[in-house]
mmCIF file of C-alpha atoms in Angstrom:
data_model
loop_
_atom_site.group_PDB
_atom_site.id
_atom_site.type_symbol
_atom_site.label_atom_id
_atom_site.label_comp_id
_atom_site.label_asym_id
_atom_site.label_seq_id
_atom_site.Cartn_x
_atom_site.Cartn_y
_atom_site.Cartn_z
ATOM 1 C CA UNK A 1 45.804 127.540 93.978
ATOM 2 C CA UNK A 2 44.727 125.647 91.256
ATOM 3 C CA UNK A 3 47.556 126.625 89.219
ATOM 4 C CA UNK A 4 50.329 125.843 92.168
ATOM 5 C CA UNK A 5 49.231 122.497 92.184
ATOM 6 C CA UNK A 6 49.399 121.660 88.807
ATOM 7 C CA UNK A 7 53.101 122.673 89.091
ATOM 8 C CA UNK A 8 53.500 120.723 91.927
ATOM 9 C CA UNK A 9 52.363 117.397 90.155
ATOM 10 C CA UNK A 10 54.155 117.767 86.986
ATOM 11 C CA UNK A 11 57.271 118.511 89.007
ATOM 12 C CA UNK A 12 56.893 114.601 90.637
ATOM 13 C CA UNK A 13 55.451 112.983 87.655
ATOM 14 C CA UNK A 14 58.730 114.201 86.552
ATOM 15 C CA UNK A 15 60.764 112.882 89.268
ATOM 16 C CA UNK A 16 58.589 109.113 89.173
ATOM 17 C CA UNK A 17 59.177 109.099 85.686
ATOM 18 C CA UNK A 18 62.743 109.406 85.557
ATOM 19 C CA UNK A 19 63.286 107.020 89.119
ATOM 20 C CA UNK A 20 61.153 104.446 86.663
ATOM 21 C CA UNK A 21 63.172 104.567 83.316
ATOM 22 C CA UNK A 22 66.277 104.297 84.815
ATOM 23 C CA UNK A 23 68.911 102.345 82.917
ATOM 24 C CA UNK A 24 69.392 98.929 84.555
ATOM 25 C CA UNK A 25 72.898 98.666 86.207
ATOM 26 C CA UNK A 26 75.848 97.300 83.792
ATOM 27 C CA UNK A 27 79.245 95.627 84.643
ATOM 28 C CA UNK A 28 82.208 97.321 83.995
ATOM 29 C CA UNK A 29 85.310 95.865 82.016
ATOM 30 C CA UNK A 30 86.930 94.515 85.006
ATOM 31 C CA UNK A 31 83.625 92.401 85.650
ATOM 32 C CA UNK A 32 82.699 91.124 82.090
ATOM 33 C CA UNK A 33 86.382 90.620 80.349
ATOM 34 C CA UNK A 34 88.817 89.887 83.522
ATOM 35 C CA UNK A 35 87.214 88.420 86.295
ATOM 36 C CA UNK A 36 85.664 85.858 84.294
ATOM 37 C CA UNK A 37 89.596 84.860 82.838
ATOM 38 C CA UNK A 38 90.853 85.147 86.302
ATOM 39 C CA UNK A 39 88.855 83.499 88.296
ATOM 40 C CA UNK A 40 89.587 79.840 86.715
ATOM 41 C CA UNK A 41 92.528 80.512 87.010
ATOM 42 C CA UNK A 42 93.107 81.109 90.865
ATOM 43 C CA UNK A 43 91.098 78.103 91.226
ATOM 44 C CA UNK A 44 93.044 76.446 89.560
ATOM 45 C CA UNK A 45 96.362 77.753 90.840
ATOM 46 C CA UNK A 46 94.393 77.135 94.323
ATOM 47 C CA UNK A 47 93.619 73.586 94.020
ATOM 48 C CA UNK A 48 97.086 72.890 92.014
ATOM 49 C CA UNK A 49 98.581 74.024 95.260
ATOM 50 C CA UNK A 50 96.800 71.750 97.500
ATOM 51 C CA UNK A 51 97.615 68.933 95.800
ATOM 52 C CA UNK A 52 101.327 69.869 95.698
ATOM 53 C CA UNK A 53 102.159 68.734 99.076
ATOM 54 C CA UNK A 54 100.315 65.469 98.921
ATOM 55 C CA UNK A 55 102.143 64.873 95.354
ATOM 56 C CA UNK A 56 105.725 65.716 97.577
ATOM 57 C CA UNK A 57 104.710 63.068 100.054
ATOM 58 C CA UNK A 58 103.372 60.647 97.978
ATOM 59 C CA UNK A 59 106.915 60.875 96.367
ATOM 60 C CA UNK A 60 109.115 60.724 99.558
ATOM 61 C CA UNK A 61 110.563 64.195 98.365
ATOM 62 C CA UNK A 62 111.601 64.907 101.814
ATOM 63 C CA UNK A 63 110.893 68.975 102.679
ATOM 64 C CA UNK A 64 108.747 69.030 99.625
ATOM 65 C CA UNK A 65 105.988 67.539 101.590
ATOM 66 C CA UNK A 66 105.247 70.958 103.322
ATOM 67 C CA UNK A 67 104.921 73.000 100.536
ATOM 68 C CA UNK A 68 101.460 72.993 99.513
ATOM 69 C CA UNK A 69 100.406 74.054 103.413
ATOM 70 C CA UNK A 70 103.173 76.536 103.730
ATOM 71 C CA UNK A 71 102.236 77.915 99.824
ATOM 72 C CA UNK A 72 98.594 79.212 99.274
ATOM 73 C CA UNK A 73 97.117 81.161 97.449
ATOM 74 C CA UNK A 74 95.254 84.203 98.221
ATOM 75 C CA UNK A 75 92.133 85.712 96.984
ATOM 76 C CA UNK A 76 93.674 89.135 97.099
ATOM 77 C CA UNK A 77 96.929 88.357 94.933
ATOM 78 C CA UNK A 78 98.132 91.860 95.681
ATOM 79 C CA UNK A 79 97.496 91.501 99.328
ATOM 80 C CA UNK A 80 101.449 90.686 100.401
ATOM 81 C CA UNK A 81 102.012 94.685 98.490
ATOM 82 C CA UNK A 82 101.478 96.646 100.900
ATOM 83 C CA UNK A 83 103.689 94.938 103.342
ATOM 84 C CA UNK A 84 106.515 95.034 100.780
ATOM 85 C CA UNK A 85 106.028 98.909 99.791
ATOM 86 C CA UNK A 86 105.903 99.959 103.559
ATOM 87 C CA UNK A 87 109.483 97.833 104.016
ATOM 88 C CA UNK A 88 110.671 99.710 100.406
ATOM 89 C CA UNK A 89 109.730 103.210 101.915
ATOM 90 C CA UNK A 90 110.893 102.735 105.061
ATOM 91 C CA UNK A 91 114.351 101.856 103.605
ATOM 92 C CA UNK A 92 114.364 104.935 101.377
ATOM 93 C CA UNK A 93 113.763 106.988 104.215
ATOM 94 C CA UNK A 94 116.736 105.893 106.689
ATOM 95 C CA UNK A 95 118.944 106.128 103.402
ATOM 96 C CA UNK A 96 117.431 109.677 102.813
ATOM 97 C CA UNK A 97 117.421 110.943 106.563
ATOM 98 C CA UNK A 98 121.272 109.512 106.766
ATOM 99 C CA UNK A 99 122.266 111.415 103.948
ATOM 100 C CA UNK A 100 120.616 114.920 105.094
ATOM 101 C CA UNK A 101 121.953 114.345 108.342
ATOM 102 C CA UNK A 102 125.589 113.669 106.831
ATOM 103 C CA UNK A 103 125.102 116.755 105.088
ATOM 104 C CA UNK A 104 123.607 118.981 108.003
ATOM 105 C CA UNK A 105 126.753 118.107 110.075
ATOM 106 C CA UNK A 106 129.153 118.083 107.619
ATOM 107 C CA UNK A 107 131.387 121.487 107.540
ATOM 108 C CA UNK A 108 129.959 122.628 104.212
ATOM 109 C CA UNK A 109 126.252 121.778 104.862
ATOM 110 C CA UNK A 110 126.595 123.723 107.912
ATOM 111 C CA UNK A 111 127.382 127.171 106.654
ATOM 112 C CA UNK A 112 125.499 126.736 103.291
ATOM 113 C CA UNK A 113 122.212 125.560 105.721
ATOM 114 C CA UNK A 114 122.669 129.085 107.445
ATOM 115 C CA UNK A 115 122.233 131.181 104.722
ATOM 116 C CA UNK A 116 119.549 128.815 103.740
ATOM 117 C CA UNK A 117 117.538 128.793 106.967
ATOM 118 C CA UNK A 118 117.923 132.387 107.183
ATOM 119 C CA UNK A 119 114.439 133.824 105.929
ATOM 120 C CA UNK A 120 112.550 130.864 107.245
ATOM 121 C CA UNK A 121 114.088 131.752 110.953
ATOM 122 C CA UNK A 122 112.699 135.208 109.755
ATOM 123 C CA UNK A 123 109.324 134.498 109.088
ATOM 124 C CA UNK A 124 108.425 131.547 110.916
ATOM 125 C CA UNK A 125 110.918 130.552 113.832
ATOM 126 C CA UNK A 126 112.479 127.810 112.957
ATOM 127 C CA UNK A 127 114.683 126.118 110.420
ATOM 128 C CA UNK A 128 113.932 124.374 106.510
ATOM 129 C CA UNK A 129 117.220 122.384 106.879
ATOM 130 C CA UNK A 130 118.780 121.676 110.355
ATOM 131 C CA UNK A 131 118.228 120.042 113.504
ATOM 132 C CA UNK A 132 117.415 122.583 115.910
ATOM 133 C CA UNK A 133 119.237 124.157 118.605
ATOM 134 C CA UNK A 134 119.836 121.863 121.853
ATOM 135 C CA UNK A 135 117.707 122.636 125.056
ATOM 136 C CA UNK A 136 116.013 125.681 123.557
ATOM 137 C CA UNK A 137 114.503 127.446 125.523
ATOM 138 C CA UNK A 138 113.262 130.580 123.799
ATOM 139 C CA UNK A 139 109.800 132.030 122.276
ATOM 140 C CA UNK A 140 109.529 132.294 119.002
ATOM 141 C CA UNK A 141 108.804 135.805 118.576
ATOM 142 C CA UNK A 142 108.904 135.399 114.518
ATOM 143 C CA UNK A 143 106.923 136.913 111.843
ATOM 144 C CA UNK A 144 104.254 134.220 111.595
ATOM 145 C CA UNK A 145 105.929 132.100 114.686
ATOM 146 C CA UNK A 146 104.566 133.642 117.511
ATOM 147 C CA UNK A 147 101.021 131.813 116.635
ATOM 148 C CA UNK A 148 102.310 128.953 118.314
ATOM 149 C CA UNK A 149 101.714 126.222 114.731
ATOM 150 C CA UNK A 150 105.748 126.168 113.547
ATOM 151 C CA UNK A 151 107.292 125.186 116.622
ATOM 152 C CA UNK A 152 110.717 126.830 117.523
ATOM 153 C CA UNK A 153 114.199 126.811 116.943
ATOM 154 C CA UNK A 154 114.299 123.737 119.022
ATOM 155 C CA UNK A 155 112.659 121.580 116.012
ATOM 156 C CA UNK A 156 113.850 120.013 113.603
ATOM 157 C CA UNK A 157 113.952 121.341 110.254
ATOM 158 C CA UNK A 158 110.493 121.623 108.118
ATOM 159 C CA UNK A 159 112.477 120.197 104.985
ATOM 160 C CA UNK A 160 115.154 118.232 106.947
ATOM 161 C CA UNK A 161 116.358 117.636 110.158
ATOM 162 C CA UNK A 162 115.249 115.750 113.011
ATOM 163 C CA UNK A 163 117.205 117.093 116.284
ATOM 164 C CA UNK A 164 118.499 113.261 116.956
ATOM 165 C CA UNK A 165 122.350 115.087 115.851
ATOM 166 C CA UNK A 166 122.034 118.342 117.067
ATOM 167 C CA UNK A 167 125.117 120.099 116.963
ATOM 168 C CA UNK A 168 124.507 123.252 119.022
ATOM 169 C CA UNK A 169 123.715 125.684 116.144
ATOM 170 C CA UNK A 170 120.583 125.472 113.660
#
């Protein structure tokens, strides 16, 4: 008993000790070299902006007048980003769905798809490159298809394809 308990304390001393003589918390670089540069600096650019439209008035420099309310700026400088990368992906994907879809109905893509999609129809139901068959109607009876998770050969194409152009065949 005696000895259990001596175990017991010198297991928490341990524990108090090191929760005690923890290392106080430190700023990283971001918070000691660059925030302390760009922080004046937005300020700045901040108030500078303000003042822009009531210099443009002040002036009589006609639609100048409205730029400092209609410019601002913000305190998250990379806020407008994610806006602009959304509109950037979005246009890479119409230009890469138009091309796949030029190709799946062109007379070469078609044939070339086939032999393509062939072990894929195989083993899971449904196509890697195509659109998918019209108004189908069928079970997949496939290898790994028949669970019910790949669809059919109704689907679109795992790779590419998105039945919008279906042509009849897959």
């Amino acid at each position: 008993m005696v000895r259990g308990f001596g175990v017991g304390a010198a297991a928490a001393g341990l524990v108090v000790a090191a929760g005690a003589t923890a290392p106080g918390a430190r700023a990283d670089i971001l918070d000691v070299i660059i925030d302390p540069i760009i922080d004046p600096m937005m300020s700045a650019l901040s108030a500078g902006m303000s003042d822009l439209g009531g210099a443009a008035a002040a002036l009589g420099v006609g639609g100048l007048a409205d730029v400092g309310s209609a410019t601002s700026v913000s305190a998250d400088p990379l806020g407008g980003v994610d806006a602009a990368l959304v509109g950037v992906v979005q246009d890479l994907n119409s230009v890469v769905n138009g091309v796949a879809q030029d190709w799946i109905t062109s007379p070469i893509g078609g044939p070339v798809d086939k032999v393509i999609n062939a072990p894929f129809v195989l083993v899971f139901g449904r196509d890697l490159i195509g659109n998918g068959i019209n108004d189908f109607t069928g079970t997949n009876d496939s290898l790994l298809g028949s669970s019910g998770l790949f669809g059919n050969l109704g689907d679109g194409g795992f790779l590419i394809g998105n039945g919008t152009r279906a042509t009849g065949g897959h």
